Each structure stands twice: as C-alpha cells, then as structure tokens.
Coordinates of C-alpha atoms in Angstrom, one line a residue:
Chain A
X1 CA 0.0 0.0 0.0
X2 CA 0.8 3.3 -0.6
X3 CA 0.3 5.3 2.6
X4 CA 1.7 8.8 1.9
X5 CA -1.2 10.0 -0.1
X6 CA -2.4 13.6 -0.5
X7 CA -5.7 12.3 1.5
X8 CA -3.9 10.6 4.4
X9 CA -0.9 13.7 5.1
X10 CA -2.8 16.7 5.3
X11 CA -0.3 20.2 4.8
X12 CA 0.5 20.6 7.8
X13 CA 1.8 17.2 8.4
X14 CA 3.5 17.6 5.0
X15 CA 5.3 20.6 6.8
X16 CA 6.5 18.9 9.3
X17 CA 7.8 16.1 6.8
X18 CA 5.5 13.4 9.0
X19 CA 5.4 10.2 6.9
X20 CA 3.9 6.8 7.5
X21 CA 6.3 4.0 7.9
X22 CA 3.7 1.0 9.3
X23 CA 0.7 1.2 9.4
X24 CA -2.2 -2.0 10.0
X25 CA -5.4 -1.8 12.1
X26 CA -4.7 -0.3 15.5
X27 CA -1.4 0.6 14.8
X28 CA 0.8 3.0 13.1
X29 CA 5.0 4.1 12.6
X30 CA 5.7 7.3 11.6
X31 CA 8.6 9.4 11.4
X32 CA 10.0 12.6 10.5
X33 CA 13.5 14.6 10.3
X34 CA 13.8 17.3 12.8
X35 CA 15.5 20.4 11.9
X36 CA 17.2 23.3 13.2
X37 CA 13.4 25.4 12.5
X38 CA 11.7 22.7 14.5
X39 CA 13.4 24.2 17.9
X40 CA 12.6 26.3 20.7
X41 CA 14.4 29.8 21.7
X42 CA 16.1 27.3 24.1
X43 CA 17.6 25.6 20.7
X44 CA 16.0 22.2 22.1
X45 CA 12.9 20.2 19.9
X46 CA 9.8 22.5 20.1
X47 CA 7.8 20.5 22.3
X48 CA 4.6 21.4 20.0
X49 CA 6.3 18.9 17.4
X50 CA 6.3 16.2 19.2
X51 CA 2.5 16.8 20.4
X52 CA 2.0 17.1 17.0
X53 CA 3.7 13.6 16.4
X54 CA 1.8 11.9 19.3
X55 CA -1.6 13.3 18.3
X56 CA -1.2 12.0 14.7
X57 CA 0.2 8.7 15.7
X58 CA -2.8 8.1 17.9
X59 CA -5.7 9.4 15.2
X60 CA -3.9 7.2 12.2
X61 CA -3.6 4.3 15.2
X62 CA -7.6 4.3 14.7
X63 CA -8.0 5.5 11.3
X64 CA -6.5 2.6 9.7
X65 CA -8.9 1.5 6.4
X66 CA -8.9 -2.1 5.5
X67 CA -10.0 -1.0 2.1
X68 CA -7.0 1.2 0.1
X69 CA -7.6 4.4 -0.9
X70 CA -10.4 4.6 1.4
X71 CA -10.6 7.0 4.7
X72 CA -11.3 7.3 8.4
X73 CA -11.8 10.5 9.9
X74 CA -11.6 10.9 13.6
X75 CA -11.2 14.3 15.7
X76 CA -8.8 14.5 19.1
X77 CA -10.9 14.7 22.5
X78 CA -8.1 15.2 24.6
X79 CA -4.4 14.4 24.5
X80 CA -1.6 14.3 27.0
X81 CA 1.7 14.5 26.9
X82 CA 4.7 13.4 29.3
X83 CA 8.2 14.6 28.3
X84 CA 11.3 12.8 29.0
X85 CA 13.8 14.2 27.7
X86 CA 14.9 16.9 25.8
X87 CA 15.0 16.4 21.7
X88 CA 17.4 17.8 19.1
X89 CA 17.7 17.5 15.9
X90 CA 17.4 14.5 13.2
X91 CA 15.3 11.8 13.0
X92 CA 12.2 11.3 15.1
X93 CA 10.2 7.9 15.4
X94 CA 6.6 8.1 16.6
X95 CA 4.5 4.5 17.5
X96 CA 0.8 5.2 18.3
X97 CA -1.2 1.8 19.6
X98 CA -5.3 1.8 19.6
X99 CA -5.7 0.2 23.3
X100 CA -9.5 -0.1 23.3
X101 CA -12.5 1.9 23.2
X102 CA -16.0 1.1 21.1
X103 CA -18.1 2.1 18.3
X104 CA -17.2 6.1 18.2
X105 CA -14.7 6.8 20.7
X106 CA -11.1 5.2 20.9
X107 CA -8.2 5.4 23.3
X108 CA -4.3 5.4 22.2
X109 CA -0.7 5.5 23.4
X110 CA 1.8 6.9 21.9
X111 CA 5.7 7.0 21.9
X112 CA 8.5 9.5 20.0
X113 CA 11.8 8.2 20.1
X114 CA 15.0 10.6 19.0
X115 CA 17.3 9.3 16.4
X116 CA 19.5 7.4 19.1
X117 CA 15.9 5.1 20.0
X118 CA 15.6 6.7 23.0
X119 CA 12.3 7.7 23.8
X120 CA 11.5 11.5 24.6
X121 CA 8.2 11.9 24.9
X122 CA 5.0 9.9 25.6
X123 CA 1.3 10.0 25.8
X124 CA -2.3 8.7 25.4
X125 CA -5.2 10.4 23.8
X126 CA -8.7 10.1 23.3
X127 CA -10.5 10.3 19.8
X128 CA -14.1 10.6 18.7
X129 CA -14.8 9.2 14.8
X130 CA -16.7 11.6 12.6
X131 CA -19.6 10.2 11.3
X132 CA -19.1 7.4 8.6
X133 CA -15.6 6.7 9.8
X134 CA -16.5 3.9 12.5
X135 CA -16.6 1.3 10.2
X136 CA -12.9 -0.7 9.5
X137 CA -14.0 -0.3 5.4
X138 CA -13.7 3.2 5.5
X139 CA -15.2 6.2 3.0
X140 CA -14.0 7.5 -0.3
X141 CA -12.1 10.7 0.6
Chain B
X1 CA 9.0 46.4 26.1
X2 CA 9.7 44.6 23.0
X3 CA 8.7 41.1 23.7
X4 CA 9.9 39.7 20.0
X5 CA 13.3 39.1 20.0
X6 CA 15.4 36.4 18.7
X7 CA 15.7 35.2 22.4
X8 CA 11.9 34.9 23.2
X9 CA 10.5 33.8 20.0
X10 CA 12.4 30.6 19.0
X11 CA 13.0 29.3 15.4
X12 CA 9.4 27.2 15.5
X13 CA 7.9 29.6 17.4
X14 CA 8.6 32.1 13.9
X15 CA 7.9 29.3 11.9
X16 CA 4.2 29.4 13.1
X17 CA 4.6 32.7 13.1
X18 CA 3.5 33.3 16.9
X19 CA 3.7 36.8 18.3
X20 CA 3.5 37.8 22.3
X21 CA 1.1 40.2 22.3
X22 CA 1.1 40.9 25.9
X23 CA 3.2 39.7 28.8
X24 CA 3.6 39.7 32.7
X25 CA 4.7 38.0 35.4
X26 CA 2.3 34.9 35.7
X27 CA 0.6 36.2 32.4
X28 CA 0.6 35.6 28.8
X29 CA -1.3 36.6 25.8
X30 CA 0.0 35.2 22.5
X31 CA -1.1 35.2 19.1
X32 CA -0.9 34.2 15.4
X33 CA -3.2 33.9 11.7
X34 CA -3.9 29.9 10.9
X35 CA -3.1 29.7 7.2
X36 CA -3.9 26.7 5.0
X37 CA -0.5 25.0 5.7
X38 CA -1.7 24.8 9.6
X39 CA -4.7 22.4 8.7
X40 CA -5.1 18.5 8.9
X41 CA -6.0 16.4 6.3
X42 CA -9.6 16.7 7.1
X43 CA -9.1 20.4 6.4
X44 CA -9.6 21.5 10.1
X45 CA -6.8 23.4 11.9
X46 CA -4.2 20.5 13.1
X47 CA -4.5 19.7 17.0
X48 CA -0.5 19.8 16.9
X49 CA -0.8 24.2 16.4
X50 CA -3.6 24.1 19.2
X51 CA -1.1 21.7 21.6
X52 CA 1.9 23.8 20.3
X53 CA 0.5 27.5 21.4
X54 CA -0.9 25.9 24.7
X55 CA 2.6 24.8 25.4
X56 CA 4.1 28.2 24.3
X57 CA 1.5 30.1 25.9
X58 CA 1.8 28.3 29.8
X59 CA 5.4 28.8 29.5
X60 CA 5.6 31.9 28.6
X61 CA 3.6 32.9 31.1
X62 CA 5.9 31.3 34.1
X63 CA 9.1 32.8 32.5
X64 CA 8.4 36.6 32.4
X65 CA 11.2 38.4 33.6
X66 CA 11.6 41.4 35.5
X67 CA 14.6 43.1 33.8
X68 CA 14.2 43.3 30.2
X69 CA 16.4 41.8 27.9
X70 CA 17.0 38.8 30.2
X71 CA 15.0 35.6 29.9
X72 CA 14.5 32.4 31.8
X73 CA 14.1 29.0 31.0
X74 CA 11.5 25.9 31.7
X75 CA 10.9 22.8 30.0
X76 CA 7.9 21.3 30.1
X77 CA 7.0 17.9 32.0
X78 CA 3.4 17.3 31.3
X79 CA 1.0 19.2 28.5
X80 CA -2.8 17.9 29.1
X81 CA -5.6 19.5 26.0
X82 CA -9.0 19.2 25.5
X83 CA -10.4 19.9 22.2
X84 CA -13.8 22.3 22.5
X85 CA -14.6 22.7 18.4
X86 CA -12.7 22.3 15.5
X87 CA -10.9 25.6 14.0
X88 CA -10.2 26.6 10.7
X89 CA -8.1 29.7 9.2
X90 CA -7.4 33.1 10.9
X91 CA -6.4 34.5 14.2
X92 CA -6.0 32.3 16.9
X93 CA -5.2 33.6 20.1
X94 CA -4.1 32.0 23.8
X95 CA -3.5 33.0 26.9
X96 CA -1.4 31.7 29.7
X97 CA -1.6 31.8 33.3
X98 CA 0.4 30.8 36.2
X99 CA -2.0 28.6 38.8
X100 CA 0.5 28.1 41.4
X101 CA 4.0 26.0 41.8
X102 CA 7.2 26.2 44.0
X103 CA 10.3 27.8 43.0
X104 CA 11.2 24.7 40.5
X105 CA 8.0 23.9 39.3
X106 CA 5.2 25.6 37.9
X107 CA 1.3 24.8 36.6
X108 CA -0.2 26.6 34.5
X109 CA -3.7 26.6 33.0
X110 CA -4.1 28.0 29.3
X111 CA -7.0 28.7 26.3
X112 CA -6.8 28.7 22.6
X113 CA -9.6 31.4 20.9
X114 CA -10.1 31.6 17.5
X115 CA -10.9 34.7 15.6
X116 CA -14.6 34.5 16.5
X117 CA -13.7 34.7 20.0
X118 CA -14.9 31.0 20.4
X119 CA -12.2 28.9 23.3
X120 CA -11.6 26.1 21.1
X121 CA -9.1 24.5 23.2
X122 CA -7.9 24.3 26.7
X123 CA -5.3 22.9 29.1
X124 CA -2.9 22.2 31.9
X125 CA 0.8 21.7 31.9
X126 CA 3.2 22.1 34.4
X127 CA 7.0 23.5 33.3
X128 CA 10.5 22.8 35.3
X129 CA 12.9 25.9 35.3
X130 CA 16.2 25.2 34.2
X131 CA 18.9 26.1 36.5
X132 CA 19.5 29.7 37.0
X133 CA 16.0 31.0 35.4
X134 CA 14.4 30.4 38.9
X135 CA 14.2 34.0 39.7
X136 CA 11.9 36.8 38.8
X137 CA 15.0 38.5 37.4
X138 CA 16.2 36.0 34.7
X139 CA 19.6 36.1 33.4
X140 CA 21.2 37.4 30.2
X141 CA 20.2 35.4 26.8
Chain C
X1 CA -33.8 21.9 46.3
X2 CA -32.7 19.1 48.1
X3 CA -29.7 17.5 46.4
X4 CA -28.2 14.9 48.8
X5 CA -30.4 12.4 48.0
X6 CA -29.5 8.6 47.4
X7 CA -29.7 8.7 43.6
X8 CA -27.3 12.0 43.7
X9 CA -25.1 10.7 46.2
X10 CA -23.4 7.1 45.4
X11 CA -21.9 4.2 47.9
X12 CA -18.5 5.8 47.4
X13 CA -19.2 9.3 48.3
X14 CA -21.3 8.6 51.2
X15 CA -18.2 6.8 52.8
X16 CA -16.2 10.1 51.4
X17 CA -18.5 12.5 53.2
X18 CA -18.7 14.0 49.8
X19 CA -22.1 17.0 49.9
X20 CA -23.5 19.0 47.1
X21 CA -23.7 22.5 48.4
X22 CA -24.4 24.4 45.5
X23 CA -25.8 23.2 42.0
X24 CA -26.7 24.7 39.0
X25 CA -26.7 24.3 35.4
X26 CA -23.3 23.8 34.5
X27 CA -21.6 24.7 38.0
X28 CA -21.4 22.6 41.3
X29 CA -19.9 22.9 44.3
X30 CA -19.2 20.0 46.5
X31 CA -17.6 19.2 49.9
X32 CA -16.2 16.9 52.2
X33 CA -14.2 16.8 55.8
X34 CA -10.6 15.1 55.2
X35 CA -10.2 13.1 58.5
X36 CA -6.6 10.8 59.2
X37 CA -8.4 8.3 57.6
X38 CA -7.9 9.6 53.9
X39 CA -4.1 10.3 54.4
X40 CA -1.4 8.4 52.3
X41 CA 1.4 6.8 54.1
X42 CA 3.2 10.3 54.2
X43 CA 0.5 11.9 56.4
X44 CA -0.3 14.1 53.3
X45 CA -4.2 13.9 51.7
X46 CA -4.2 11.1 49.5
X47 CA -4.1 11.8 45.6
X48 CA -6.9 9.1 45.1
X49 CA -9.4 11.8 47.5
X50 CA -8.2 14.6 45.6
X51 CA -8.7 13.0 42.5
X52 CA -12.3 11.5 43.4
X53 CA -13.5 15.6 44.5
X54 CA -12.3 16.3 41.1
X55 CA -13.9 13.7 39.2
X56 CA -17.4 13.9 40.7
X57 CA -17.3 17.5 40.7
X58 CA -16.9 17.8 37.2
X59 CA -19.7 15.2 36.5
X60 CA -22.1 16.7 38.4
X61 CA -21.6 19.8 36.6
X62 CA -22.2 18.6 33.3
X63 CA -25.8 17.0 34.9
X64 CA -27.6 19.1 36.9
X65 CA -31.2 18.9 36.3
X66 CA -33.9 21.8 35.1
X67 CA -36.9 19.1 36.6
X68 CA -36.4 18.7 40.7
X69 CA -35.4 14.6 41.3
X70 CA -34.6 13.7 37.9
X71 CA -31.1 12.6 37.1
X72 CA -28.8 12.8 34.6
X73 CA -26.0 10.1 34.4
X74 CA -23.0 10.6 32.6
X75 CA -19.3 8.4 32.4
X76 CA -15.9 9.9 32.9
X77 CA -13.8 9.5 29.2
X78 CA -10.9 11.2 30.8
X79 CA -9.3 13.2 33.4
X80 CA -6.1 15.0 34.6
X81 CA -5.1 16.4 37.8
X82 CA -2.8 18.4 38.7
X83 CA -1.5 18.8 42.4
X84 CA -0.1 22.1 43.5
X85 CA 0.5 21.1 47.4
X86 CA -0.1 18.5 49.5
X87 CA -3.4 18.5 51.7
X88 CA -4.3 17.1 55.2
X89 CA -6.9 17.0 57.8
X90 CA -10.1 19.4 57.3
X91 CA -12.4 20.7 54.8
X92 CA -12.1 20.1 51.5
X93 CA -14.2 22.5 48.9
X94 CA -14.6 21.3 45.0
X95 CA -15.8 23.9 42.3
X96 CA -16.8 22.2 38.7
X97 CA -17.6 24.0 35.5
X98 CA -18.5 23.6 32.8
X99 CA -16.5 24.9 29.8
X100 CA -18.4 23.5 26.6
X101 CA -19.1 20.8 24.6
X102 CA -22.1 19.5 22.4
X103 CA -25.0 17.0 23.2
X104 CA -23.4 14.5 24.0
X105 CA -19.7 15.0 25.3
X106 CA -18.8 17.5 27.4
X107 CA -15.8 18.8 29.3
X108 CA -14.9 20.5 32.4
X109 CA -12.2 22.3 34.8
X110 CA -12.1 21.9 38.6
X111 CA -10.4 22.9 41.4
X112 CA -9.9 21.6 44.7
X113 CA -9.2 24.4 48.1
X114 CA -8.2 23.0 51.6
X115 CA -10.1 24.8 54.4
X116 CA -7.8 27.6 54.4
X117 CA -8.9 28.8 51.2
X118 CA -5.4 27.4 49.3
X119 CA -5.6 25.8 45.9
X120 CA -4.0 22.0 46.2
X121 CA -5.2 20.9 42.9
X122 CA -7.0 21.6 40.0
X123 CA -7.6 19.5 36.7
X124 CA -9.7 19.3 33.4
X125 CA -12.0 16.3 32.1
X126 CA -14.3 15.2 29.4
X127 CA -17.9 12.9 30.2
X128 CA -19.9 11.2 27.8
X129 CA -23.4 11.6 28.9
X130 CA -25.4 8.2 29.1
X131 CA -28.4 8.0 26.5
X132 CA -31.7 9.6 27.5
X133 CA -29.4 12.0 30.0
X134 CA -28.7 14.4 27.3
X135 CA -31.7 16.5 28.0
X136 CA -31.6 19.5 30.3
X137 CA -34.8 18.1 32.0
X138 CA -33.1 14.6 32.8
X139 CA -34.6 11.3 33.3
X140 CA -36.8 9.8 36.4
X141 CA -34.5 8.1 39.0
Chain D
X1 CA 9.8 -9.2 51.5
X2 CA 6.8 -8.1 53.2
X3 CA 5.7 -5.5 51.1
X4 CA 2.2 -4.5 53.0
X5 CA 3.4 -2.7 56.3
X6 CA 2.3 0.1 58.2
X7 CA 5.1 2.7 56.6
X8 CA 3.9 0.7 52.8
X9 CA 0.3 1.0 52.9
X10 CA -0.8 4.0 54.3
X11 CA -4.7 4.8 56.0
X12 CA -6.2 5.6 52.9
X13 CA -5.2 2.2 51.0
X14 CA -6.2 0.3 53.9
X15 CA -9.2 1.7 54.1
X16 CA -9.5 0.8 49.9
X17 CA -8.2 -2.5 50.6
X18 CA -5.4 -1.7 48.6
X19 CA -2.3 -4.5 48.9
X20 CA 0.9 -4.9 47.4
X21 CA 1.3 -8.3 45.4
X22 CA 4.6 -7.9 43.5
X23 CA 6.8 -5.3 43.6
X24 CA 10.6 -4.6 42.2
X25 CA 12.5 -1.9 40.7
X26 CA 10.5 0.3 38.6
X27 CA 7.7 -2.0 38.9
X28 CA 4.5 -2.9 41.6
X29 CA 1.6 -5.1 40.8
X30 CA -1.1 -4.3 43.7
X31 CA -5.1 -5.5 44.0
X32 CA -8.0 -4.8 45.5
X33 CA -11.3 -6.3 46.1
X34 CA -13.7 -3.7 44.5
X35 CA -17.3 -4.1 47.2
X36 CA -20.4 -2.3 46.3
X37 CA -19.3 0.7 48.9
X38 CA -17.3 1.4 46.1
X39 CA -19.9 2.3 43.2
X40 CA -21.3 5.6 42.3
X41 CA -24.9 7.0 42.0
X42 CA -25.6 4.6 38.7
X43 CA -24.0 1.8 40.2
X44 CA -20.4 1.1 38.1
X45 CA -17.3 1.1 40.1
X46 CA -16.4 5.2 41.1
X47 CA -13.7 7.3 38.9
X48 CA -12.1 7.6 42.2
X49 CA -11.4 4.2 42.9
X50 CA -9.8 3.8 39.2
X51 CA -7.5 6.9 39.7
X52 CA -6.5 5.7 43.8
X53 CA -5.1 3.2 42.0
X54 CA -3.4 4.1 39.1
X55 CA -2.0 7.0 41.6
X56 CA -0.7 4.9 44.0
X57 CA 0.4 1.6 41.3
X58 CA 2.5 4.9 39.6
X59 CA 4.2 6.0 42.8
X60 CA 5.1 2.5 43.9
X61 CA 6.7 1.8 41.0
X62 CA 9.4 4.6 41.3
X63 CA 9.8 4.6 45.7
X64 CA 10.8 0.4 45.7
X65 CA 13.9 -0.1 48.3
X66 CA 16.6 -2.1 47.9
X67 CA 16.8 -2.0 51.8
X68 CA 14.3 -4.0 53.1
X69 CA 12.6 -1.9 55.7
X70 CA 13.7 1.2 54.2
X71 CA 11.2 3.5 52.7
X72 CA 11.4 6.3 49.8
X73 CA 8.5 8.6 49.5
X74 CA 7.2 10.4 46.6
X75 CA 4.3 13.3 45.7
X76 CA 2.4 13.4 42.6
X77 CA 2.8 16.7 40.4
X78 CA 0.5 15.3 37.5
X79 CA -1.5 12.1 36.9
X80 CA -3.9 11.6 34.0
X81 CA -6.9 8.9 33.6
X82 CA -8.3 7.2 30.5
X83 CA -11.5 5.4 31.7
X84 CA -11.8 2.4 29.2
X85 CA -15.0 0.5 30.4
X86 CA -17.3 0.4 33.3
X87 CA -15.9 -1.4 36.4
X88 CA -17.9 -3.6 38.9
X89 CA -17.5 -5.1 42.4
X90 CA -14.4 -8.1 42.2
X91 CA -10.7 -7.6 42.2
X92 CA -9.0 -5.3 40.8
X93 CA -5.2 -5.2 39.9
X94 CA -3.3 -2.2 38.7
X95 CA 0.4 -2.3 37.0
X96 CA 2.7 0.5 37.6
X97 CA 5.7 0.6 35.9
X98 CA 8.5 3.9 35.3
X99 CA 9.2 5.3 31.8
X100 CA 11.8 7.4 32.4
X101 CA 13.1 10.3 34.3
X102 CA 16.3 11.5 36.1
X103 CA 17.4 12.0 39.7
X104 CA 14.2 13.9 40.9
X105 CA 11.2 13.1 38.6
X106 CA 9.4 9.4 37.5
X107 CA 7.5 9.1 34.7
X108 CA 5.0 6.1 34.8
X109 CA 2.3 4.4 33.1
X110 CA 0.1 2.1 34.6
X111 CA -3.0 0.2 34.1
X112 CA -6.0 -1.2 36.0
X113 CA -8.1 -4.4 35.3
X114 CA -10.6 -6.0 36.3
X115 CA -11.3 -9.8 37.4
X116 CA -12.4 -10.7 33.4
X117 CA -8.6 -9.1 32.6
X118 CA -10.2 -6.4 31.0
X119 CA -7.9 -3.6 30.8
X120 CA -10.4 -0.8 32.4
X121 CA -8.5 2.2 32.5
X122 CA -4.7 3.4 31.8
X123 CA -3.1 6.2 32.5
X124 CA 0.1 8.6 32.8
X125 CA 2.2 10.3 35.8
X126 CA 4.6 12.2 36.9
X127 CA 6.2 12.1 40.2
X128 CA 9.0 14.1 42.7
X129 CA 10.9 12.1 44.9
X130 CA 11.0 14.1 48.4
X131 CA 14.3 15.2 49.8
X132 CA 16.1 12.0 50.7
X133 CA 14.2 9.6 48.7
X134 CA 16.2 9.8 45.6
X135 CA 18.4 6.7 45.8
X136 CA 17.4 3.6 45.4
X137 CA 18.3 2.5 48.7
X138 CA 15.8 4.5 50.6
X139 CA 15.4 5.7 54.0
X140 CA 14.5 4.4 57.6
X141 CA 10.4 4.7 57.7

C-alpha cells in the first residue's frame, strides 16, 4: 500500500515532513527529520512537534482503512503528553497503539523516540470518529 | 517592552509565526493567523498548532522576567488539552496563566480562541525551570 | 432543592462524606471533611481523595437537572489532575464547571481548596453523557 | 519481602483494601477487592477508585527499596486517567511501571483491570521524589 497520499498527510503534516512507515489496524510508525526550524528559543525540539507527532500517531492508530484508498476520519478529545527528555535535531520515530475503546470513541498511546531510540516523549489520547468513519472499510475521501 | 526578540520567539515559534502580544509576570497573551498550511488532512486546523500555542503560551507565562532583555528557561513535563470545536483559518489567540508551583516547578492553565472569540481548546501543563532562570530577574540570553 | 439524595449521592461518596452544596446548570460545588483516615502513608491527603473531589465534581456539573429529582448520568472519558500542594486534615471544597461541549460529550475544569482557602489541585476532564441523559430536563431516578 | 506494612500501605489504601502483590525496581503489581461501597450513583465502580489506583500503582513503582525496611516517599505533580469501560465489584489489579526520568522526577504508566482481565483504564504520571528519597536505597520509615 501506498500510505503517503495527498488524503492521508494533510499540509500541515507535510510541513512537518511526518510520513507513514507502518501502518495496520490499530497501529501505526511514523517518522519525520527534525530540523534546526523545528526548535525552541532554548535551541531544544519545540515541544509542539512532538505533540503534533503523538496526536497523529494516535488518530492514524484508529483510522486505519482495510480498504485502500479509502478514509477514516476521527477528531482529538483530549491528548496528553509526558516529556522525558529533551529532543534535538534528526530523525524522530513516533508509535501510536489503539488500546481499546467502542463504536465512536477510541483510546491510544503513543511514543517519540530521537534518532538514538531513545524515547523522549509519551502520551495517550482520546479520539471521537466523525460520522461514517466507524466502520474498519472506510469512506471514499 | 519589546517582547519579539530572537531570544523569546524561537525558530518554530517564527515558523508558526506566533507573536506575544502581551506579557507579565504569571501572564501571557499570545497570538498568530492559521493559514492553510496549519490544517489536517480533514481540512480543520491541526491539533498539533492548538497543543503547540498551549505549550508556548503556559510557559511563557511562568518565565516573564523582571529586567528586560534577560530571559528564563523551563521545560515542560506534562502538556494535558482538551479539544472544545474544531478551527479553521485566521487569528488564533491564547492565553497563559500561572496557577500556582514552587520555585522549581510551575502549573499553568491556558485557552486557545479563534478569531470568533470561540475557546476552542484548553489545558494544563506544568514547566521545570532550568537552573539559574528560577528567579523573577532572569539572566542574560 | 434538596440534592443529597440517594440517587445523587453514590456508595463511594457517602463513605467520602462528599455533599453538594451548590448546583446549577453547568456549575457545582461539592464538599467533604478530610479526617486521618484519607491520608497516604506520608500523612499528606491522599491523591486518590483529591482525585475523586475532582472527578465527581466535574460530573455533576455537566448534569444538573432543570426538573427537581430527575437525574442525569453521565461516564468519565478522561481526566487530569494536577497537584499544586499537599493537603491534610479538614475541609475540603470542590468547584466544577462547565467549559463547553455538544450533546453528547462534554468537558470541564475543577479545582480543589483546603479549608484555608489554598488551591491543592485543580484539573480538566471530558464525560460522555449516558443515552436519555442528554436533556436538560433529565430522566426519572 | 513483606511488602504490606504500616510505613507501605498507608490509611487511605487500607481503608480501599489496597495490597501490594509484586513489587521490584520500577515496577509494583497491587489488588483490591472492588465491594459495592465502592460504586457511584448509577451503580459502576467510582472514577475515584480507578485513579487511587493508578496513583498509587505509579508512585510505587518509582519509591521500591533495595533495603528491606527502608522507605522512599514520593508526591504526585501530575496524573492523567483514561477510563476504558465500566468497572464492577471483584478484584482489581493495577500495573505501575516507570518510563523514564532523572534523579528527581518518574514518569509512569500504569494500568488497571478488572477480574475478566479487562484492561479498564490506563493512565500517565509524573512524580517528585521528596528530599532524601532519591536513591534507590531509601530511608529508615
């Protein structure tokens, strides 16, 4: 399959340079490089990017289609977001996991590791489906 | 005071284009204009902006400093949101505020408005200082 | 109104001591009287009471009924706290409001005070009301 | 190792019923027996219960002694809840295990089921040793 589609990265993950790695149902890899613009005045990782990462590794956790081409659309509830450690840059590696939840909501963790596999940062979220997205099939974008 | 130097508004910070508009101790209003590039794939503004001004805006608002020109330093340990509505293009603006803390660590509680006037987000975190940026004062950048 | 009735207060709060002293729509304020028996093994309040105040406070703001000793029921989705001191011995006072939402989920801040007036903690959550609980008017007992 | 003394299991455990089953570094497996004093108004297990023990599962998991005897204490700065399912009365059992963190912070995750194995809530902390209580080896209770 062909994850890195106009209808699965939206711009601002294309920004960012977010890609999917892995992805199957309940679970997702994504990664992206961290540069020098992605810091904070204290020249560490901004820590917006890696909520960023951890709330997008949790919605495509959920939003995986079992029908290509096809989408699931889901919206965050709430998300929340332990840091370890500080980031720098270069590669970033984020794992979100569906861990349960029913028909319309689901519940994820999630994980950003730096380019050394250490993980910085991680997190578990809530997500509510948008109407027509509950089913594993999925909708035509 | 000019609050929108090179040593208070980082490289991602400018990237997103956030501004501090104003700025006290405990207190912070920040703000910047959503553009296309800031949306999801589902076209709705992307929950990592909302997380990343929430983050900005709470530490901000513990790291005022009392002599100008100097700054001080927190990282943050935990970043909770809760998503009210979805947003789309135009001003967003948040606001910061100190809740309470020692002399190491501070809460904060913060809200995300869009250009309506609408709070579609809000949150906790709670920051560490870095060593040295403990006092009101702050130290040179 | 009378609003310590069984089907308001549950098992668990009775043995808390927890009492609704003020309830409208989308604002309660509870209370209870922290005795040795809710300390931690430090001698400090323990989180799990802190937490509880919090929880049911922001539940019971979400459901207050417009039709006196009707009910509205709704489940905790999620929930973050945030301790600023430690507590002990004495009252305890719980504000929960309501911030927004739509028919069916809503979310909420709430803070806990000891008897001195202090702010020990304060956190956000989101409910899920239970079907036939969405009303304003709420449901026989 | 007797893990469920006076100086381990403070009032407000006992009074949960709250023991210690297994318990080594970074890691604690406790239980308790969920009774119907510990349901809310509509009758599932209370919020509370769920976050006394994700709470105290997180802090064991960072304040184990090498020293048998020896005790290291710990407050919470931040602890978030994701309620999965309803509980009911029967045992419970909560996991705490540490991410991460340095000398004076833990980071945990933990999780609580319930006597089917169903994974009924998870959740995040953070956590600040008190002076003293850094190394592993403790201090005298």
């Amino acid at each position: 399959m062909t994850f890195n589609t106009p209808s699965n990265i939206g711009l601002f993950n294309a920004e960012l340079g977010i890609e999917i790695d892995e992805w199957r149902d309940g679970f997702v890899k994504i990664s992206m490089s961290a540069a020098p613009r992605h810091m904070n005045r204290s020249g560490f990782l901004h820590g917006g990017v890696v909520t960023s990462l951890l709330d997008v590794a949790g919605g495509y956790a959920g939003c995986w289609c079992s029908v290509e081409g096809n989408v699931r659309r889901a919206v965050t509830i709430s998300l929340n977001t332990n840091f370890l450690r500080s980031g720098g840059v270069g590669e970033l590696i984020a794992i979100g996991k569906v861990v349960g939840g029913g028909k319309k909501i689901f519940f994820c963790q999630m994980d950003v590791f730096n380019k050394s596999g250490d993980k910085i940062a991680f997190g578990t979220a809530n997500y509510k489906y948008l109407r027509g997205s509950e089913a594993i099939e999925g909708v035509e974008p």
